[in-house]
Tab-separated table of C-alpha atoms in Angstrom:
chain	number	residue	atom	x	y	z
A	1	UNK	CA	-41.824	-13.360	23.479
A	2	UNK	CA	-38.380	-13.921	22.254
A	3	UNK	CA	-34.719	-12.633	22.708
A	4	UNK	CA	-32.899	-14.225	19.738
A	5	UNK	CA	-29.565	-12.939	21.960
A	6	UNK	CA	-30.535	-14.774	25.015
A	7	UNK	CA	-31.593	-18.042	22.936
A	8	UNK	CA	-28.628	-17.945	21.164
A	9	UNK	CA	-27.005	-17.786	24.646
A	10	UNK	CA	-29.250	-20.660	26.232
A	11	UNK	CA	-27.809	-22.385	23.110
A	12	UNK	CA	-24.418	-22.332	23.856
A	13	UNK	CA	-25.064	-22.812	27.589
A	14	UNK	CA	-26.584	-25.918	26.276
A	15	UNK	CA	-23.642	-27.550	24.638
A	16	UNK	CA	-20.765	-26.937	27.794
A	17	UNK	CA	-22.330	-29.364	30.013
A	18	UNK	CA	-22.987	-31.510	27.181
A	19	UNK	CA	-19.178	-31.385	26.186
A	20	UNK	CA	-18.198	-31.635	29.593
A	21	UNK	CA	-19.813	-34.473	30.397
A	22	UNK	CA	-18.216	-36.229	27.736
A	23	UNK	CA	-14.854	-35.795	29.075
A	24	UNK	CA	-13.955	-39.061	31.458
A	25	UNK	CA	-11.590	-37.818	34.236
A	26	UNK	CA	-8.729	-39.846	35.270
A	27	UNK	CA	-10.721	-42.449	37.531
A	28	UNK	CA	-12.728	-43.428	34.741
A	29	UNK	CA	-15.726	-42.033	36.082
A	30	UNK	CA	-17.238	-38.500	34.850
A	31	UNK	CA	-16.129	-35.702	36.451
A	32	UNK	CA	-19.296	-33.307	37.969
A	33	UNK	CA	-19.978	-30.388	35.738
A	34	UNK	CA	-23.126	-28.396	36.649
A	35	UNK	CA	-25.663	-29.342	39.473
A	36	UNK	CA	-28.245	-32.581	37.878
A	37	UNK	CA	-25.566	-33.222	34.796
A	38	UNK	CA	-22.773	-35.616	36.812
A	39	UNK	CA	-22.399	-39.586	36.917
A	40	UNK	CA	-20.208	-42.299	37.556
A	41	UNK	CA	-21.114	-43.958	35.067
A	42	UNK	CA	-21.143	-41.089	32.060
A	43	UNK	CA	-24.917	-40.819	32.141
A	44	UNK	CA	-25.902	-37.613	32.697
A	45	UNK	CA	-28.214	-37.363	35.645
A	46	UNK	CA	-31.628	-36.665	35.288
A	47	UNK	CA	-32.839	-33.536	37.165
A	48	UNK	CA	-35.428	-35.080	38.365
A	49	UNK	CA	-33.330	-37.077	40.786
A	50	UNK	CA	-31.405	-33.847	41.370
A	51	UNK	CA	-34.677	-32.175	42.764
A	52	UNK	CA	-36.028	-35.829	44.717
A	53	UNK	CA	-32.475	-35.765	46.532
A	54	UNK	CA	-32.779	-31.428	47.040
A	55	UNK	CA	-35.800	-32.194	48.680
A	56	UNK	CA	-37.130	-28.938	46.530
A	57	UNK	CA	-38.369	-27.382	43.685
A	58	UNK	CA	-36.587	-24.372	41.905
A	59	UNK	CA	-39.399	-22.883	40.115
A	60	UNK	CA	-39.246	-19.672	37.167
A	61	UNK	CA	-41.611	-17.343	37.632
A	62	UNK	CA	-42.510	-14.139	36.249
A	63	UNK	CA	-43.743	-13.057	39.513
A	64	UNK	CA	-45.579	-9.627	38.486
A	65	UNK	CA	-49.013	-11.065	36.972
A	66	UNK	CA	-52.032	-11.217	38.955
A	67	UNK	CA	-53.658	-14.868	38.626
A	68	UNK	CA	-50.940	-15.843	36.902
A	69	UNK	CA	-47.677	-15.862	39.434
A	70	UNK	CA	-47.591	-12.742	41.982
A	71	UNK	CA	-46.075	-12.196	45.354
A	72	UNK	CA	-48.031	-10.188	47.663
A	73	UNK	CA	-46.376	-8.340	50.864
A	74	UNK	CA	-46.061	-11.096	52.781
A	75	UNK	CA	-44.074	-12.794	50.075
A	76	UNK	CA	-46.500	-15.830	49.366
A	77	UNK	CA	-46.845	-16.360	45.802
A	78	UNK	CA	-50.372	-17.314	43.656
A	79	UNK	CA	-51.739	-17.933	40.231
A	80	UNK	CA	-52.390	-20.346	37.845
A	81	UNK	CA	-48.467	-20.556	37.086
A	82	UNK	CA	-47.832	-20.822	40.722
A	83	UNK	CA	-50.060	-23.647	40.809
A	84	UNK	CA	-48.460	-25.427	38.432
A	85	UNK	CA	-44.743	-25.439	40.217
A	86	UNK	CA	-47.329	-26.996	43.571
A	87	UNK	CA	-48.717	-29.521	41.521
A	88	UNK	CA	-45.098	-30.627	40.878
A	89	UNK	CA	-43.793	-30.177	44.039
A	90	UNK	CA	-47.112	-31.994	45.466
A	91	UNK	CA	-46.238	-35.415	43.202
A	92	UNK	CA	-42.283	-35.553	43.910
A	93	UNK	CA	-42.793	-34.526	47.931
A	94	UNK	CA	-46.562	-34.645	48.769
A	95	UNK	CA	-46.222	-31.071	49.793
A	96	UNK	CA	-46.740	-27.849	47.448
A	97	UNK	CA	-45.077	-25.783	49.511
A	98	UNK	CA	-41.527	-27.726	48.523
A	99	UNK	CA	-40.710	-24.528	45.890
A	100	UNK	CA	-38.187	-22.277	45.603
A	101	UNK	CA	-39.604	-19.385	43.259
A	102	UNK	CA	-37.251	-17.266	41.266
A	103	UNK	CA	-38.494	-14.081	39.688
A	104	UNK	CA	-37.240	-14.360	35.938
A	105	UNK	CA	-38.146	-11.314	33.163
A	106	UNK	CA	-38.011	-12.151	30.026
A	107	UNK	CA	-34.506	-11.761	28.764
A	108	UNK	CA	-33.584	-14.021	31.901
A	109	UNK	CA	-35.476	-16.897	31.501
A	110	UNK	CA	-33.471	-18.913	29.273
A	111	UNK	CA	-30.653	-18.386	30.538
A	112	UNK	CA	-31.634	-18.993	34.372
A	113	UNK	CA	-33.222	-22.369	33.091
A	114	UNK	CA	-30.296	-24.055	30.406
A	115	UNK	CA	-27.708	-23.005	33.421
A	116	UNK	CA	-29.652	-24.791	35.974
A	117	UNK	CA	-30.491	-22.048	38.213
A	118	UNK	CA	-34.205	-23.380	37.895
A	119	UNK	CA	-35.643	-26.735	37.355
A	120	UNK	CA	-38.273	-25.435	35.152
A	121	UNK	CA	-40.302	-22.156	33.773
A	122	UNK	CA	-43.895	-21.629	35.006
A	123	UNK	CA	-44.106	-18.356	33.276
A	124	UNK	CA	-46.021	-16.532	30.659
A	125	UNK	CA	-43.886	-17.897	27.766
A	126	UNK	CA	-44.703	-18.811	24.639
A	127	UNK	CA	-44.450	-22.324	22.651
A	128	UNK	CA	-42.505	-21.421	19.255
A	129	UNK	CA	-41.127	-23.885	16.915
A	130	UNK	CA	-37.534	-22.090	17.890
A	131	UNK	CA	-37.516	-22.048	21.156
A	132	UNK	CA	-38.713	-26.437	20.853
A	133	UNK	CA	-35.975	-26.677	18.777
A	134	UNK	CA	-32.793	-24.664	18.103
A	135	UNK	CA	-32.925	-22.996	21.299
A	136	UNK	CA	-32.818	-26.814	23.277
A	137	UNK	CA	-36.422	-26.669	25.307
A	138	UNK	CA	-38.857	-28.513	25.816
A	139	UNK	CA	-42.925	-27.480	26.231
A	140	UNK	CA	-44.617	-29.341	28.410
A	141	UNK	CA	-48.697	-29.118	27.497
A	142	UNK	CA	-50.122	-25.821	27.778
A	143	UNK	CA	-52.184	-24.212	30.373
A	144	UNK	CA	-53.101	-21.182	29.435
A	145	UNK	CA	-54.215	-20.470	25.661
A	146	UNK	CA	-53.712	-17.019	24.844
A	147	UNK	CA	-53.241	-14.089	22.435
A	148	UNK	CA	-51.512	-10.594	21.888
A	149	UNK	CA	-54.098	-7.941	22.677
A	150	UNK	CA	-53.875	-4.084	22.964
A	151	UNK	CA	-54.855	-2.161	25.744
A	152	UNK	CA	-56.274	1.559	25.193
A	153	UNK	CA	-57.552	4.572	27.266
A	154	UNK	CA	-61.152	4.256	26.677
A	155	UNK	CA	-60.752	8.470	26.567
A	156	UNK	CA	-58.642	7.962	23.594
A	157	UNK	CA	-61.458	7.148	21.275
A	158	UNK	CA	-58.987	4.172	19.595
A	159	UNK	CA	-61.544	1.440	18.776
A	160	UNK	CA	-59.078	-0.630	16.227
A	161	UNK	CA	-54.879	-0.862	15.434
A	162	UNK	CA	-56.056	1.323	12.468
A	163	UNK	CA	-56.595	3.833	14.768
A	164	UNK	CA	-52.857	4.190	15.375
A	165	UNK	CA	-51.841	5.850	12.723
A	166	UNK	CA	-49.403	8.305	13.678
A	167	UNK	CA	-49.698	7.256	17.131
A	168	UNK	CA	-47.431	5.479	19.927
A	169	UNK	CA	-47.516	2.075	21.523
A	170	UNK	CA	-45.579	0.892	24.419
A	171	UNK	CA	-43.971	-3.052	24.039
A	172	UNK	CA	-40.956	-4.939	25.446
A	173	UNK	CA	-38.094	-4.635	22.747
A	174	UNK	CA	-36.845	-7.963	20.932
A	175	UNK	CA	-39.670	-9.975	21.941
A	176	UNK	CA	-42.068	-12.009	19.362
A	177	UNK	CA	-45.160	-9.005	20.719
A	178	UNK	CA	-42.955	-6.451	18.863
A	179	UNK	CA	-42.212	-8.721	15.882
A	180	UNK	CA	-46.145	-9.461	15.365
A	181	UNK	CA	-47.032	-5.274	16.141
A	182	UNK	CA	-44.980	-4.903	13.079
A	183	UNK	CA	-46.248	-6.901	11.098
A	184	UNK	CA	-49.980	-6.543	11.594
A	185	UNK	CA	-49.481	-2.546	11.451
A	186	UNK	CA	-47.517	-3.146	8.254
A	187	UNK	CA	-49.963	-5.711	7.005
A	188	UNK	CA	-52.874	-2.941	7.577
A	189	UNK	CA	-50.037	-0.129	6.597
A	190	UNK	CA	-50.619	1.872	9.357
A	191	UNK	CA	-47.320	4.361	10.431
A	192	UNK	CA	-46.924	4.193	14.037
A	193	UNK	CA	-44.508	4.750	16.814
A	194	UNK	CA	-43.077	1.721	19.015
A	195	UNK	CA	-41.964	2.948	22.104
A	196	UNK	CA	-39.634	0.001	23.406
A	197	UNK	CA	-38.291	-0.914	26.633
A	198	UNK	CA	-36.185	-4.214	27.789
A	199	UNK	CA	-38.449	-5.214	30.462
A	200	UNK	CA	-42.177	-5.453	31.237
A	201	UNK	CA	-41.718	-3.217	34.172
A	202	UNK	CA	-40.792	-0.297	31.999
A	203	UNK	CA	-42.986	-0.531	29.212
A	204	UNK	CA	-46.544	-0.677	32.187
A	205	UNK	CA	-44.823	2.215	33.631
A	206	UNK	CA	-44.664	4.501	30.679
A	207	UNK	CA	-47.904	3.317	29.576
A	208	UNK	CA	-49.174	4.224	32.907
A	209	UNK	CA	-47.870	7.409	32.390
A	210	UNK	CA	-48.840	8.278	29.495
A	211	UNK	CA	-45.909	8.116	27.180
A	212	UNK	CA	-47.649	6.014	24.298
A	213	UNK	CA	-51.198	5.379	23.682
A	214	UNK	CA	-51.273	1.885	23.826
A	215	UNK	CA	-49.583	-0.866	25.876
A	216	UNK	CA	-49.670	-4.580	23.571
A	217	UNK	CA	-48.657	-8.003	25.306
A	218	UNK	CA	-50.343	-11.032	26.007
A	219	UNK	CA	-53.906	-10.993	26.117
A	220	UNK	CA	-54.388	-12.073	29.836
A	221	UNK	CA	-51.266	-9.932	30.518
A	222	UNK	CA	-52.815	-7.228	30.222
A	223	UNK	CA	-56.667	-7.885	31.412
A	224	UNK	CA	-54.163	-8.862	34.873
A	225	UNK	CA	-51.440	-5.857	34.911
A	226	UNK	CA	-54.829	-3.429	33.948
A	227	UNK	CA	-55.829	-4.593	37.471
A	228	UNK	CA	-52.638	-2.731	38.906
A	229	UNK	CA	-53.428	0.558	36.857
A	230	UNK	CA	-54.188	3.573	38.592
A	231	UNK	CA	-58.364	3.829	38.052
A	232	UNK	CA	-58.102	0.232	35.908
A	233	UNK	CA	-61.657	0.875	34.531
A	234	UNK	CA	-60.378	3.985	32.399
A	235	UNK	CA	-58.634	1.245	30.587
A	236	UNK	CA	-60.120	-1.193	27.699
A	237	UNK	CA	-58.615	-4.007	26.022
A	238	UNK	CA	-59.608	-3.812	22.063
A	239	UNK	CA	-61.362	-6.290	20.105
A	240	UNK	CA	-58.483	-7.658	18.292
A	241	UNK	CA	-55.948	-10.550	18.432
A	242	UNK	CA	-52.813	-10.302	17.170
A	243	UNK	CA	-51.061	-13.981	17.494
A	244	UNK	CA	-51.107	-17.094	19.008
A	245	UNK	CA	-49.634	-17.403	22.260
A	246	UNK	CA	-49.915	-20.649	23.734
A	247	UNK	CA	-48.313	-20.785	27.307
A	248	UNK	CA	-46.921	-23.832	29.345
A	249	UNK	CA	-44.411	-24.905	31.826
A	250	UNK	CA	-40.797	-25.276	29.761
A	251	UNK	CA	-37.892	-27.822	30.672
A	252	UNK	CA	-34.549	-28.530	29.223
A	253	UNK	CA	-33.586	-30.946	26.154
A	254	UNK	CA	-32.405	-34.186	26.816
A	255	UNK	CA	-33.648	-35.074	29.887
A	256	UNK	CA	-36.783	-36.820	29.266
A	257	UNK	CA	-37.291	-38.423	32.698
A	258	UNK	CA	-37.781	-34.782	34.127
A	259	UNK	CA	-39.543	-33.652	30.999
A	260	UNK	CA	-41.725	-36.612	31.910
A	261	UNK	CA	-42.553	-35.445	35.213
A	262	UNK	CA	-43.685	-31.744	34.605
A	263	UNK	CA	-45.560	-32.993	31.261
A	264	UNK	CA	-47.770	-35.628	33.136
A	265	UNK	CA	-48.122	-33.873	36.471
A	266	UNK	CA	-50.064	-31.033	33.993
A	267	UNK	CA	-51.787	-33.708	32.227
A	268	UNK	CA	-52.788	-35.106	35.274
A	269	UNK	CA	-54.941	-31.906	36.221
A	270	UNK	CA	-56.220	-31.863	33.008
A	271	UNK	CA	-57.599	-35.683	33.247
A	272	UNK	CA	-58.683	-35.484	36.543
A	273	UNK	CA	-61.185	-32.304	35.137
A	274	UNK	CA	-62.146	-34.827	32.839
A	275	UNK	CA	-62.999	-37.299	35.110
A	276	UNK	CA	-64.766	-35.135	37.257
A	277	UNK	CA	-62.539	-35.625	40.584
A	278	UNK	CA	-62.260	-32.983	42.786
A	279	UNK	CA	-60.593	-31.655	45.671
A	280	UNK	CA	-63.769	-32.164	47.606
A	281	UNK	CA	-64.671	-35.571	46.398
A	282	UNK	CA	-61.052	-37.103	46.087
A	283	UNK	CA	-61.686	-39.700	48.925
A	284	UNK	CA	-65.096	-40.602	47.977
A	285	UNK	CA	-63.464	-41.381	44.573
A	286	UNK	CA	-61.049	-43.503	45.364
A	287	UNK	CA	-63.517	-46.002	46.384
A	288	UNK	CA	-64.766	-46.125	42.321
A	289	UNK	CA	-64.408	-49.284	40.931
A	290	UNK	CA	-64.205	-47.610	37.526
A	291	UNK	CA	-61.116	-49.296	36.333
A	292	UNK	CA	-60.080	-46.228	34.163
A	293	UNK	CA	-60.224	-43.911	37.725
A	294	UNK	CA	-58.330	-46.713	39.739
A	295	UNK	CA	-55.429	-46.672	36.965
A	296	UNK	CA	-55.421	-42.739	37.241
A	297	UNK	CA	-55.201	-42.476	40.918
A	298	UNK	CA	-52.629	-45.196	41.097
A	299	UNK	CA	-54.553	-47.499	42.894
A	300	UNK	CA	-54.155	-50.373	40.134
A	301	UNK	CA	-50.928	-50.542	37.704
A	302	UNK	CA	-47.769	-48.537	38.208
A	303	UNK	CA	-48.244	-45.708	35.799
A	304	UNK	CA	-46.893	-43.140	38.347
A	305	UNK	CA	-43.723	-45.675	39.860
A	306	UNK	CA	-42.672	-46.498	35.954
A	307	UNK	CA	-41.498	-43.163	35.181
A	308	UNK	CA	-39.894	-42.604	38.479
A	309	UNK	CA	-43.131	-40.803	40.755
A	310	UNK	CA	-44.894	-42.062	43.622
A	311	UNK	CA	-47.717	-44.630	42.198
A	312	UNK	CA	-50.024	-42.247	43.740
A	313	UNK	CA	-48.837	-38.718	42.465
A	314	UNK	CA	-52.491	-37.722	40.838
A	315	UNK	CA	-54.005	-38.115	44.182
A	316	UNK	CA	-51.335	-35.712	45.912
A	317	UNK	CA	-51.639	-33.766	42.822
A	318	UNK	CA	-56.059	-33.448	43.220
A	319	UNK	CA	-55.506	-33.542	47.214
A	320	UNK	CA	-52.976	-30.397	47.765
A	321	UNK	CA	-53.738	-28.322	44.222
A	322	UNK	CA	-56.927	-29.811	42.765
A	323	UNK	CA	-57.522	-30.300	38.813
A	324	UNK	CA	-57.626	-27.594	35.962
A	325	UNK	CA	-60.788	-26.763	36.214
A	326	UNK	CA	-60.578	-25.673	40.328
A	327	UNK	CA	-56.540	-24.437	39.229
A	328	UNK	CA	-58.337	-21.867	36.861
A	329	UNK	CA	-61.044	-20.820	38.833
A	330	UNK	CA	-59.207	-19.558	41.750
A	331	UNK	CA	-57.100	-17.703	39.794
A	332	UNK	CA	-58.634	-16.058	36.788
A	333	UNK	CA	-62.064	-17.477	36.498
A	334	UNK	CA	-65.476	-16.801	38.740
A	335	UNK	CA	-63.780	-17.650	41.789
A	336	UNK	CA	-61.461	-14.792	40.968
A	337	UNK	CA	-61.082	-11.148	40.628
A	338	UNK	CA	-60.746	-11.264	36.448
A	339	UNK	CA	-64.038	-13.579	36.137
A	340	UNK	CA	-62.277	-14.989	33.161
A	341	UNK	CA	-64.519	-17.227	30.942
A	342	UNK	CA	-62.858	-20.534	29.702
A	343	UNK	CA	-63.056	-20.022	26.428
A	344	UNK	CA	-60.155	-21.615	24.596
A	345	UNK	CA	-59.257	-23.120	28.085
A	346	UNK	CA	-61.965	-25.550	28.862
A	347	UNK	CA	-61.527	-28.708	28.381
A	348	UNK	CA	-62.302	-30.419	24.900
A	349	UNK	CA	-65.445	-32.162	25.585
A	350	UNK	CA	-66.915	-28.400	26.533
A	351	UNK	CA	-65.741	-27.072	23.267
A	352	UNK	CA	-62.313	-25.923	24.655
A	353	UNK	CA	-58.471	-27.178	23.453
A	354	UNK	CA	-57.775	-28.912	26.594
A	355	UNK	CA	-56.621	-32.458	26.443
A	356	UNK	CA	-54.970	-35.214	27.898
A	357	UNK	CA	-53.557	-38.220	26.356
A	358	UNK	CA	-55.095	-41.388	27.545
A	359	UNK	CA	-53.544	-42.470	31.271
A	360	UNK	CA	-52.832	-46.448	30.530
């Protein structure tokens, strides 16, 4: 989803520090600008020393999905987002609970991440070529694949987007969901109603409510908001996609030490799926004398101590979070309320697009 007003923003936000940093003060050295961009020597520094020397994570969340990132009563968070910000937290500190989690809608995001309220986005956003580019981001790999769905009343006999001709549907306003509603009802040249609202909230609300007769977002959006639905089973997602919507943990541009970090900390999960280490058998496994295994869980070569993480970061990663495969189970899969099939999100050697770059 996308708010060209808010990238455009981020944008700008982008090129202050940038400009600032430039500037030598009177010393010689470079005066401090925002918190991770300041060095005596003009180098900007890389937030991932920024968040070693915290001794935390700040961590973007949306905060409202089930299995994705929610906060209960008690305030702990879950989901296969909030996973991801442990798994990070778990290689830098060897302790998931290290996070600070900020609740970020969607016209926020950007903003809270450029400015350096939040070391990175764990959120339900999407990988565009905009966002990679003009807008300054960078997308770690994804870990979620996903598309934009439509969710019905069952009652209201709507079996296809044909079906809402002359009819209403609820979606968050200036987002890339309302820009690909258009154009599939245009494409088909159906005449319906968008009822539009500015944040997620809103739109489930009215939907709830009755006020349009279909609610479109992402596809796993909705199977998890449905779940919060007064009598969810009235409520049917239809058999259509609309887009592609893959969705991955997001840094800043220019730092590519920290980019680094979040990118192969997901990777990591990913291999370790792959290589069949678990949770449950991490010790046994680090007695393998597979040479491929040893060089993933650091205990040969200093993949992990070369880009600035604790040789053994995997094995913190496995020990405190486990790999993909346990990550998506817990949260949407069997293991979970949703009983989520892979699908798209298996690995690649059981017909799924997950896949990690080789670990040498």
């Amino acid at each position: 989803m996308r708010k060209w007003s808010f990238l455009l923003s981020a944008a700008a936000l982008i090129a202050l520090p940038l400009a600032s940093c430039a500037e030598p003060a009177s010393n010689g050295s470079t005066e401090e600008t925002t918190e991770g961009a300041s060095s005596t020597t003009g180098t900007p520094t890389s937030r991932l020393q920024t968040v070693i020397d915290r001794g935390e994570l700040v961590c973007g969340v949306e905060g409202n999905i089930p299995g994705f990132s929610f906060v209960d009563d008690t305030g702990t968070y879950s989901g296969l987002d909030v996973d991801t910000c442990r798994a990070v937290a778990a290689a830098l500190f060897d302790d998931p609970e290290k996070v600070v989690y900020r609740n970020l809608d969607s016209t926020e995001r950007f903003t809270a991440l450029v400015g350096g309220e939040v070391d990175m986005l764990a959120r339900n956003t999407t990988w565009t070529i905009s966002r990679d580019t003009s807008a300054g981001l960078e997308f770690a790999p994804t870990t979620f694949y996903d598309g934009q769905g439509m969710l019905v009343r069952e009652a209201s006999g709507i079996t296809d987007l044909e079906g809402f001709a002359g009819r209403s549907v609820c979606v968050e306003t200036g987002t890339t969901t309302e820009l690909n509603l258009t154009d599939q009802m245009r494409d088909l040249g159906v005449d319906f109603e968008p009822v539009v609202f500015q944040d997620a909230n809103a739109a489930y609300a009215a939907y709830s409510e009755g006020r349009c007769e279909g609610m479109t977002s992402d596809k796993s959006q909705l199977v998890a908001r449905r779940s919060t639905l007064p009598n969810p089973e009235e409520h049917v997602l239809l058999e259509v996609t609309m887009s592609k919507e893959p969705l991955g943990p997001v840094t800043i541009n220019n730092d590519s030490a920290w980019f680094d970090a979040v990118k192969w900390t997901t990777y990591a999960m990913i291999e370790a799926e792959e290589l069949g280490i678990t949770q449950a058998n991490l010790e046994e496994r680090l007695q393998d004398e597979n040479p491929g295994v040893r060089r993933f869980l650091g205990l040969e070569g200093e993949l992990g101590t070369e880009m600035g993480l604790p040789n053994d970061f995997t094995q913190r990663i496995i020990r405190h979070v486990g790999n993909y495969g346990e990550v998506f189970e817990r949260n949407l899969g069997q293991d979970s309320v949703f009983e989520l099939e892979r699908g798209q999100n298996a690995l690649w050697t059981d017909g799924g697009l997950l896949y990690s770059p080789p670990f040498r």
